[in-house]
Tab-separated table of C-alpha atoms in Angstrom:
chain	number	residue	atom	x	y	z
A	1	MET	CA	62.386	215.821	-191.001
A	2	LYS	CA	60.523	215.555	-187.759
A	3	ARG	CA	57.810	218.209	-189.304
A	4	LEU	CA	57.544	216.047	-192.252
A	5	HIS	CA	56.737	212.785	-189.955
A	6	LEU	CA	54.021	214.854	-188.083
A	7	TYR	CA	52.366	215.993	-191.409
A	8	LEU	CA	52.450	212.264	-192.372
A	9	ILE	CA	50.945	211.132	-189.282
A	10	LEU	CA	48.184	213.697	-189.295
A	11	ALA	CA	47.308	212.852	-192.961
A	12	VAL	CA	47.027	209.360	-192.046
A	13	LEU	CA	44.728	209.935	-189.255
A	14	THR	CA	42.719	212.367	-191.370
A	15	THR	CA	42.328	209.655	-194.041
A	16	CYS	CA	41.348	206.990	-191.530
A	17	ALA	CA	38.622	209.201	-189.882
A	18	ALA	CA	37.348	210.032	-193.091
A	19	PHE	CA	37.142	206.550	-194.239
A	20	ALA	CA	35.426	205.222	-191.200
A	21	GLU	CA	33.010	207.959	-191.653
A	22	ALA	CA	32.278	206.687	-195.070
A	23	GLN	CA	32.044	203.011	-194.239
A	24	PRO	CA	28.451	201.590	-193.289
A	25	ARG	CA	27.753	201.041	-189.489
A	26	MET	CA	28.711	197.499	-188.761
A	27	GLU	CA	25.343	196.514	-187.384
A	28	GLU	CA	23.957	193.164	-186.116
A	29	SER	CA	21.025	191.835	-187.852
A	30	PRO	CA	17.769	191.153	-185.993
A	31	LEU	CA	18.226	187.377	-186.484
A	32	GLY	CA	21.557	187.624	-185.276
A	33	CYS	CA	20.525	189.659	-182.074
A	34	ALA	CA	17.771	187.124	-181.400
A	35	ARG	CA	19.812	184.196	-181.790
A	36	ARG	CA	22.382	185.461	-179.756
A	37	VAL	CA	19.835	185.676	-176.681
A	38	PHE	CA	18.175	182.186	-177.537
A	39	PRO	CA	20.913	180.058	-179.301
A	40	MET	CA	18.774	176.932	-179.081
A	41	GLY	CA	15.956	178.454	-180.838
A	42	GLN	CA	14.915	176.634	-184.167
A	43	ASP	CA	12.643	177.179	-187.278
A	44	TRP	CA	13.052	181.142	-186.935
A	45	LYS	CA	10.288	183.280	-188.564
A	46	ILE	CA	10.688	186.981	-189.400
A	47	PHE	CA	8.128	189.567	-189.421
A	48	ALA	CA	9.098	193.153	-190.379
A	49	LEU	CA	7.318	196.164	-189.127
A	50	PRO	CA	7.686	199.927	-189.559
A	51	GLU	CA	10.495	202.130	-188.101
A	52	GLN	CA	13.214	199.371	-188.021
A	53	VAL	CA	11.154	197.044	-185.831
A	54	THR	CA	11.240	193.231	-186.316
A	55	VAL	CA	9.332	190.365	-184.588
A	56	LEU	CA	10.979	187.128	-184.743
A	57	ARG	CA	9.666	183.604	-183.645
A	58	CYS	CA	11.384	180.407	-183.026
A	59	SER	CA	10.419	177.130	-181.480
A	60	ARG	CA	12.135	175.929	-178.245
A	61	LYS	CA	11.669	173.437	-175.639
A	62	GLU	CA	11.851	173.658	-171.952
A	63	PRO	CA	13.632	171.307	-169.833
A	64	GLU	CA	10.003	170.025	-168.639
A	65	TYR	CA	9.681	169.324	-172.410
A	66	ARG	CA	6.895	171.851	-172.779
A	67	SER	CA	7.275	173.082	-176.416
A	68	LEU	CA	7.254	176.906	-176.894
A	69	HIS	CA	7.163	179.624	-179.433
A	70	GLN	CA	9.558	182.237	-178.329
A	71	TYR	CA	8.796	185.688	-179.848
A	72	CYS	CA	11.559	188.353	-179.890
A	73	VAL	CA	11.042	192.090	-180.753
A	74	VAL	CA	13.978	193.559	-182.092
A	75	LYS	CA	14.636	197.263	-182.878
A	76	ASP	CA	17.349	199.128	-184.791
A	77	ASP	CA	17.641	202.538	-183.078
A	78	GLY	CA	20.194	203.985	-185.487
A	79	SER	CA	23.295	203.213	-183.216
A	80	GLN	CA	22.508	199.713	-182.475
A	81	THR	CA	20.221	196.583	-182.974
A	82	ARG	CA	18.589	196.229	-179.501
A	83	LEU	CA	16.197	193.213	-178.079
A	84	VAL	CA	13.285	195.377	-176.788
A	85	HIS	CA	10.792	192.550	-175.618
A	86	THR	CA	10.349	188.731	-175.202
A	87	TYR	CA	7.290	186.963	-175.013
A	88	ALA	CA	6.604	183.111	-175.009
A	89	VAL	CA	3.538	181.008	-175.411
A	90	LYS	CA	2.896	177.177	-175.813
A	91	LYS	CA	2.734	176.074	-178.999
A	92	ALA	CA	-0.790	174.648	-178.450
A	93	ASP	CA	-1.939	178.080	-177.447
A	94	ASP	CA	-0.244	180.264	-180.080
A	95	GLN	CA	-2.841	182.063	-182.089
A	96	PHE	CA	-0.882	185.063	-183.405
A	97	ALA	CA	-1.675	185.796	-187.062
A	98	ARG	CA	-0.391	189.267	-187.570
A	99	PHE	CA	1.566	191.907	-185.633
A	100	GLU	CA	1.163	195.836	-185.795
A	101	LEU	CA	3.336	198.530	-184.375
A	102	LYS	CA	1.222	201.192	-182.396
A	103	GLY	CA	3.083	203.664	-180.494
A	104	ASN	CA	5.579	202.026	-178.248
A	105	GLU	CA	3.628	198.780	-178.219
A	106	VAL	CA	3.482	195.781	-180.946
A	107	LEU	CA	-0.051	194.413	-180.844
A	108	ALA	CA	-0.461	190.710	-181.931
A	109	TYR	CA	-3.710	189.887	-183.400
A	110	HIS	CA	-5.840	186.781	-183.985
A	111	ALA	CA	-6.671	185.620	-187.555
A	112	ASN	CA	-10.260	186.817	-186.726
A	113	GLY	CA	-9.200	190.333	-185.804
A	114	ALA	CA	-8.984	189.856	-182.051
A	115	LEU	CA	-6.203	191.582	-179.936
A	116	LEU	CA	-4.521	188.733	-178.131
A	117	ALA	CA	-1.123	190.587	-176.881
A	118	ARG	CA	0.140	193.809	-176.207
A	119	MET	CA	4.006	194.020	-176.065
A	120	HIS	CA	5.361	197.214	-174.488
A	121	LEU	CA	8.636	197.988	-175.941
A	122	TRP	CA	11.553	198.077	-173.395
A	123	GLU	CA	13.513	201.146	-173.668
A	124	LYS	CA	15.687	200.634	-170.672
A	125	PRO	CA	15.525	198.993	-167.204
A	126	PRO	CA	13.316	198.415	-165.309
A	127	VAL	CA	11.143	196.885	-167.975
A	128	ARG	CA	7.441	197.986	-168.427
A	129	HIS	CA	4.417	195.626	-169.469
A	130	SER	CA	1.157	196.685	-170.824
A	131	PRO	CA	-2.000	195.493	-168.992
A	132	ALA	CA	-3.391	192.264	-170.651
A	133	PRO	CA	-6.349	192.311	-172.865
A	134	GLU	CA	-9.357	190.869	-171.290
A	135	TYR	CA	-11.455	188.155	-173.268
A	136	VAL	CA	-13.693	186.551	-170.640
A	137	ARG	CA	-14.945	187.639	-167.338
A	138	LEU	CA	-15.734	184.610	-164.750
A	139	ARG	CA	-18.120	185.959	-162.064
A	140	PHE	CA	-18.994	183.546	-159.255
A	141	THR	CA	-22.716	183.192	-158.830
A	142	GLY	CA	-23.136	180.174	-155.953
A	143	THR	CA	-22.269	176.669	-154.891
A	144	GLY	CA	-24.134	173.199	-155.583
A	145	GLU	CA	-23.523	169.590	-154.398
A	146	GLY	CA	-19.764	169.283	-155.315
A	147	LEU	CA	-19.975	172.080	-157.782
A	148	ILE	CA	-18.687	176.056	-157.966
A	149	LEU	CA	-21.339	177.915	-160.136
A	150	CYS	CA	-20.192	180.959	-162.452
A	151	GLU	CA	-21.103	182.984	-165.297
A	152	ALA	CA	-18.810	183.508	-168.235
A	153	GLU	CA	-19.095	186.604	-170.087
A	154	ASN	CA	-17.441	187.036	-173.492
A	155	LEU	CA	-16.274	190.403	-173.608
A	156	THR	CA	-15.080	190.523	-177.215
A	157	ASP	CA	-16.863	190.922	-180.627
A	158	TYR	CA	-15.508	187.612	-181.654
A	159	PRO	CA	-16.149	183.706	-180.510
A	160	VAL	CA	-14.207	182.745	-177.547
A	161	LEU	CA	-13.344	178.934	-176.859
A	162	LEU	CA	-12.881	177.800	-173.259
A	163	ARG	CA	-11.129	174.470	-173.050
A	164	PRO	CA	-11.247	171.899	-170.123
A	165	GLY	CA	-8.880	173.264	-167.478
A	166	SER	CA	-8.741	173.997	-163.863
A	167	VAL	CA	-9.982	177.145	-161.804
A	168	LYS	CA	-8.308	178.601	-158.783
A	169	ILE	CA	-10.655	180.554	-156.255
A	170	VAL	CA	-8.891	183.979	-155.106
A	171	LEU	CA	-10.537	185.648	-152.124
A	172	PRO	CA	-9.606	189.206	-151.579
A	173	GLU	CA	-10.787	190.988	-148.502
A	174	GLY	CA	-9.359	194.362	-147.212
A	175	VAL	CA	-5.439	194.156	-147.152
A	176	ARG	CA	-5.655	190.427	-147.400
A	177	THR	CA	-5.598	188.318	-150.537
A	178	ALA	CA	-6.078	184.594	-149.781
A	179	PHE	CA	-6.282	181.466	-152.157
A	180	SER	CA	-8.865	178.612	-151.455
A	181	ASN	CA	-7.261	175.102	-151.478
A	182	LEU	CA	-10.396	173.538	-153.202
A	183	CYS	CA	-9.281	171.905	-156.630
A	184	VAL	CA	-11.921	173.183	-159.312
A	185	LEU	CA	-12.419	172.074	-162.996
A	186	LEU	CA	-14.095	172.748	-165.941
A	187	LYS	CA	-14.617	169.245	-167.375
A	188	GLU	CA	-15.934	170.181	-171.009
A	189	GLU	CA	-15.105	172.827	-173.484
A	190	ARG	CA	-17.359	175.777	-174.055
A	191	LEU	CA	-17.777	178.029	-176.948
A	192	LEU	CA	-18.867	181.360	-176.198
A	193	ALA	CA	-20.744	183.532	-179.185
A	194	PRO	CA	-19.665	187.184	-179.221
A	195	ARG	CA	-20.704	189.033	-176.236
A	196	GLN	CA	-22.679	186.016	-174.982
A	197	LYS	CA	-23.179	185.060	-171.269
A	198	MET	CA	-23.233	181.485	-170.362
A	199	SER	CA	-23.754	179.655	-166.909
A	200	LEU	CA	-21.043	177.114	-166.008
A	201	GLN	CA	-20.867	174.256	-163.463
A	202	LEU	CA	-17.473	173.783	-162.267
A	203	ARG	CA	-16.742	170.428	-160.613
A	204	ILE	CA	-14.757	170.200	-157.193
A	205	HIS	CA	-12.581	167.422	-157.457
A	206	ALA	CA	-12.158	166.216	-153.757
A	207	LYS	CA	-12.580	162.743	-152.448
A	208	LEU	CA	-15.533	164.003	-150.347
A	209	THR	CA	-18.562	165.520	-152.150
A	210	ILE	CA	-18.804	168.782	-150.319
A	211	ASN	CA	-20.881	172.026	-150.628
A	212	PRO	CA	-18.465	175.056	-149.796
A	213	ARG	CA	-21.421	177.317	-148.409
A	214	GLY	CA	-18.903	179.739	-146.872
A	215	LEU	CA	-18.100	181.159	-149.976
A	216	MET	CA	-21.564	182.484	-150.458
A	217	ARG	CA	-20.857	184.854	-147.319
A	218	ARG	CA	-17.740	186.284	-149.106
A	219	LYS	CA	-18.042	189.861	-150.402
A	220	GLN	CA	-15.676	189.011	-153.093
A	221	VAL	CA	-14.802	185.699	-154.910
A	222	GLU	CA	-12.565	185.728	-158.077
A	223	LEU	CA	-12.004	183.077	-160.298
A	224	VAL	CA	-8.704	182.144	-162.102
A	225	TYR	CA	-8.881	179.886	-165.254
A	226	ARG	CA	-5.923	177.992	-166.933
A	227	ALA	CA	-6.533	175.787	-169.886
A	228	ARG	CA	-5.185	172.090	-169.377
A	229	ASP	CA	-5.841	170.752	-172.783
A	230	ASP	CA	-2.917	170.547	-175.034
A	231	LYS	CA	-4.835	169.349	-178.039
A	232	PRO	CA	-5.302	171.156	-181.288
A	233	ILE	CA	-7.840	173.743	-180.737
A	234	SER	CA	-11.232	172.623	-181.875
A	235	HIS	CA	-12.583	175.977	-183.053
A	236	PRO	CA	-9.499	177.682	-184.820
A	237	GLU	CA	-11.715	180.922	-185.738
A	238	ALA	CA	-12.140	181.344	-182.104
A	239	ILE	CA	-9.909	182.809	-179.368
A	240	ALA	CA	-8.805	180.127	-176.835
A	241	PRO	CA	-7.231	181.651	-173.838
A	242	ALA	CA	-4.503	179.894	-172.147
A	243	ALA	CA	-5.416	181.511	-168.881
A	244	ILE	CA	-7.900	184.002	-167.306
A	245	PHE	CA	-6.454	186.093	-164.659
A	246	GLN	CA	-7.786	188.848	-162.570
A	247	SER	CA	-8.470	191.950	-164.415
A	248	GLY	CA	-5.662	194.237	-165.816
A	249	LEU	CA	-2.673	192.411	-164.692
A	250	PRO	CA	0.524	192.682	-166.530
A	251	ASP	CA	0.905	190.921	-169.991
A	252	LEU	CA	3.966	188.672	-169.459
A	253	GLY	CA	3.348	185.961	-171.746
A	254	ASP	CA	4.074	182.214	-170.910
A	255	LYS	CA	1.017	182.207	-168.837
A	256	ASP	CA	0.969	178.434	-168.473
A	257	ARG	CA	3.611	178.683	-165.804
A	258	LEU	CA	3.118	182.018	-164.204
A	259	ARG	CA	1.131	182.638	-161.001
A	260	LEU	CA	-0.180	186.291	-161.026
A	261	CYS	CA	-2.004	187.989	-158.271
A	262	ARG	CA	-3.286	191.485	-157.746
A	263	LEU	CA	-2.809	192.624	-154.355
A	264	SER	CA	-4.230	196.034	-154.742
A	265	ASP	CA	-5.085	198.445	-157.246
A	266	GLU	CA	-1.558	199.220	-158.217
A	267	LEU	CA	0.477	196.300	-156.925
A	268	ALA	CA	0.686	192.689	-158.496
A	269	VAL	CA	3.045	189.623	-157.648
A	270	VAL	CA	4.420	186.968	-159.870
A	271	GLU	CA	5.171	184.028	-157.830
A	272	GLY	CA	7.658	181.335	-159.046
A	273	ASP	CA	8.959	177.962	-157.413
A	274	TRP	CA	12.669	177.783	-158.003
A	275	VAL	CA	15.486	179.855	-156.585
A	276	SER	CA	18.810	179.480	-158.100
A	277	GLY	CA	18.323	175.637	-158.637
A	278	HIS	CA	17.068	175.051	-155.240
A	279	LEU	CA	13.513	174.629	-153.903
A	280	GLY	CA	12.225	178.118	-152.607
A	281	TYR	CA	10.387	181.004	-153.695
A	282	GLN	CA	10.861	183.646	-156.485
A	283	LEU	CA	8.773	186.775	-156.280
A	284	ASP	CA	8.389	189.530	-158.767
A	285	PHE	CA	6.547	192.607	-157.493
A	286	TYR	CA	4.989	194.988	-160.188
A	287	ARG	CA	3.696	198.527	-159.855
A	288	LEU	CA	1.130	200.156	-162.166
A	289	LYS	CA	2.476	203.559	-163.273
A	290	GLN	CA	1.325	205.861	-165.906
A	291	GLY	CA	-0.869	202.790	-167.482
A	292	ALA	CA	2.212	200.358	-167.418
A	293	TRP	CA	3.230	197.710	-165.242
A	294	GLN	CA	6.791	198.068	-164.001
A	295	LEU	CA	8.832	195.401	-162.203
A	296	VAL	CA	10.235	197.122	-158.911
A	297	THR	CA	11.708	194.390	-157.042
A	298	ARG	CA	12.530	190.739	-157.227
A	299	VAL	CA	12.869	188.443	-154.058
A	300	GLU	CA	14.148	185.083	-153.613
A	301	LYS	CA	14.041	183.003	-150.629
A	302	THR	CA	15.302	179.233	-150.308
A	303	ALA	CA	12.849	177.086	-148.443
A	304	ASN	CA	10.741	174.143	-149.014
A	305	PRO	CA	7.374	175.524	-150.646
A	306	ARG	CA	5.724	172.481	-149.586
A	307	PHE	CA	2.168	174.001	-149.731
A	308	GLY	CA	2.933	177.281	-151.309
A	309	VAL	CA	1.653	180.724	-150.383
A	310	SER	CA	-2.009	180.503	-148.909
A	311	ALA	CA	-2.523	184.316	-148.493
A	312	TYR	CA	-0.818	187.837	-148.889
A	313	GLU	CA	-1.408	190.651	-146.511
A	314	CYS	CA	-0.498	194.087	-148.228
A	315	ASN	CA	-0.136	197.019	-145.969
A	316	GLY	CA	1.148	200.001	-147.935
A	317	SER	CA	4.663	198.853	-149.062
A	318	ARG	CA	4.844	196.021	-146.804
A	319	VAL	CA	3.705	192.677	-148.000
A	320	ARG	CA	3.488	189.603	-145.618
A	321	LEU	CA	3.161	185.905	-147.071
A	322	LEU	CA	1.329	183.414	-145.157
A	323	GLY	CA	1.491	179.680	-145.496
A	324	PHE	CA	-1.476	177.312	-145.182
A	325	ASP	CA	-1.217	177.094	-141.448
A	326	GLU	CA	-1.212	180.875	-141.197
A	327	SER	CA	2.480	180.755	-140.270
A	328	ARG	CA	4.705	183.726	-141.671
A	329	ILE	CA	6.743	182.900	-144.685
A	330	MET	CA	8.528	186.229	-145.245
A	331	ASP	CA	7.738	189.938	-145.163
A	332	VAL	CA	8.737	191.959	-148.201
A	333	THR	CA	8.899	195.816	-148.748
A	334	VAL	CA	8.150	196.835	-151.983
A	335	PRO	CA	9.420	200.027	-153.302
C-alpha cells in the first residue's frame, strides 16, 4: 500500500511538472509594467519596436503643475518583462515623431529626421546614459553695454529654433568650474537654417547697465541655454531644443529642471534642490566609461541652498563645492 501511494505521488508530481511546462509563461504586458511604475499616468500610447522592445508614452503632472510626457522603454527578455529606460520631457518640448531600435539604444527622431534623443537601455544597475545629441553650439564672442555677445552655430542638417530663454555663463579654468551670477536672456526667437551661423545679442538683466569686461580676459567661457517659452512651437518643422548644455553631457531627459555641469573630460555632475522633502542638495556624479555615462555616486546634504553652488573644484576623485562667498559647502569623493 505504501508503495502504491508512492507511485501515485510520483505520478501526480510528474503530471504537474509536465502541465507547468506546457502552460504559457505568465508574463506582464508592457503597458502593465509601465503602469505599475507610473500609476498616475494617463493617455497611454504604445510604439512597438523589434526584439520585444516597446516604447510607451503617458501624460503626467508634477506637483509644480508642469505637464510632462513620460516615456517608458520596456523589454521582454524571455523570462520577464522589464522597464529598461525612462525619459521625461515637457509637453511643450516634445517633438518625438518616431523611434528606432539600434544596438542597445532606442533612438528618438523629429518628424524632419533629426535625432533628438538616445535612450541607452539599462541592463542592470548602475544605469548608463548615452551622450546627448548636439544641435547648436554657442560661442562667446564678446560683451557690449548690457549685452553678452555670442555666435550660434547650427550643427545639424535641419532648421533649429531658439525660443526666448535664459543663458547661464559657465567659467571653466583648470580644476575649477565656476558660474557667473549674471542673469542673461535671449529675448526673441531665432530660426537657424541648416549649418547656419548667427550672431546673437543676449541681454543682461540687471538693475544697472553693466559691461562685464572681465569675461574677455577668460580663456574659456561657455554658455548654457534654457528655453522659457511654453507656447506652441512656432516652426513645427524645426528642432526646438529645451536646453543647450556643455558638449557631450549625459542624455537624461526632463532637461527643464536638471542642472548639468561637466567637471572634467570624464566627470559630470547633476545638481538638484531637494533632499528627502527638506531644503538641501542632491548631487549625482557620472563618469564617462566606454562611451556612456555611468552614475557612480549620489550625495545628499540637508542645508539651506540660499545661493546655491557657485563653483566646483575637481582634484582627481575629490570634488569641493563652494558657495558664492567662497565658503566650503562640502567635499565629495567620487569613485
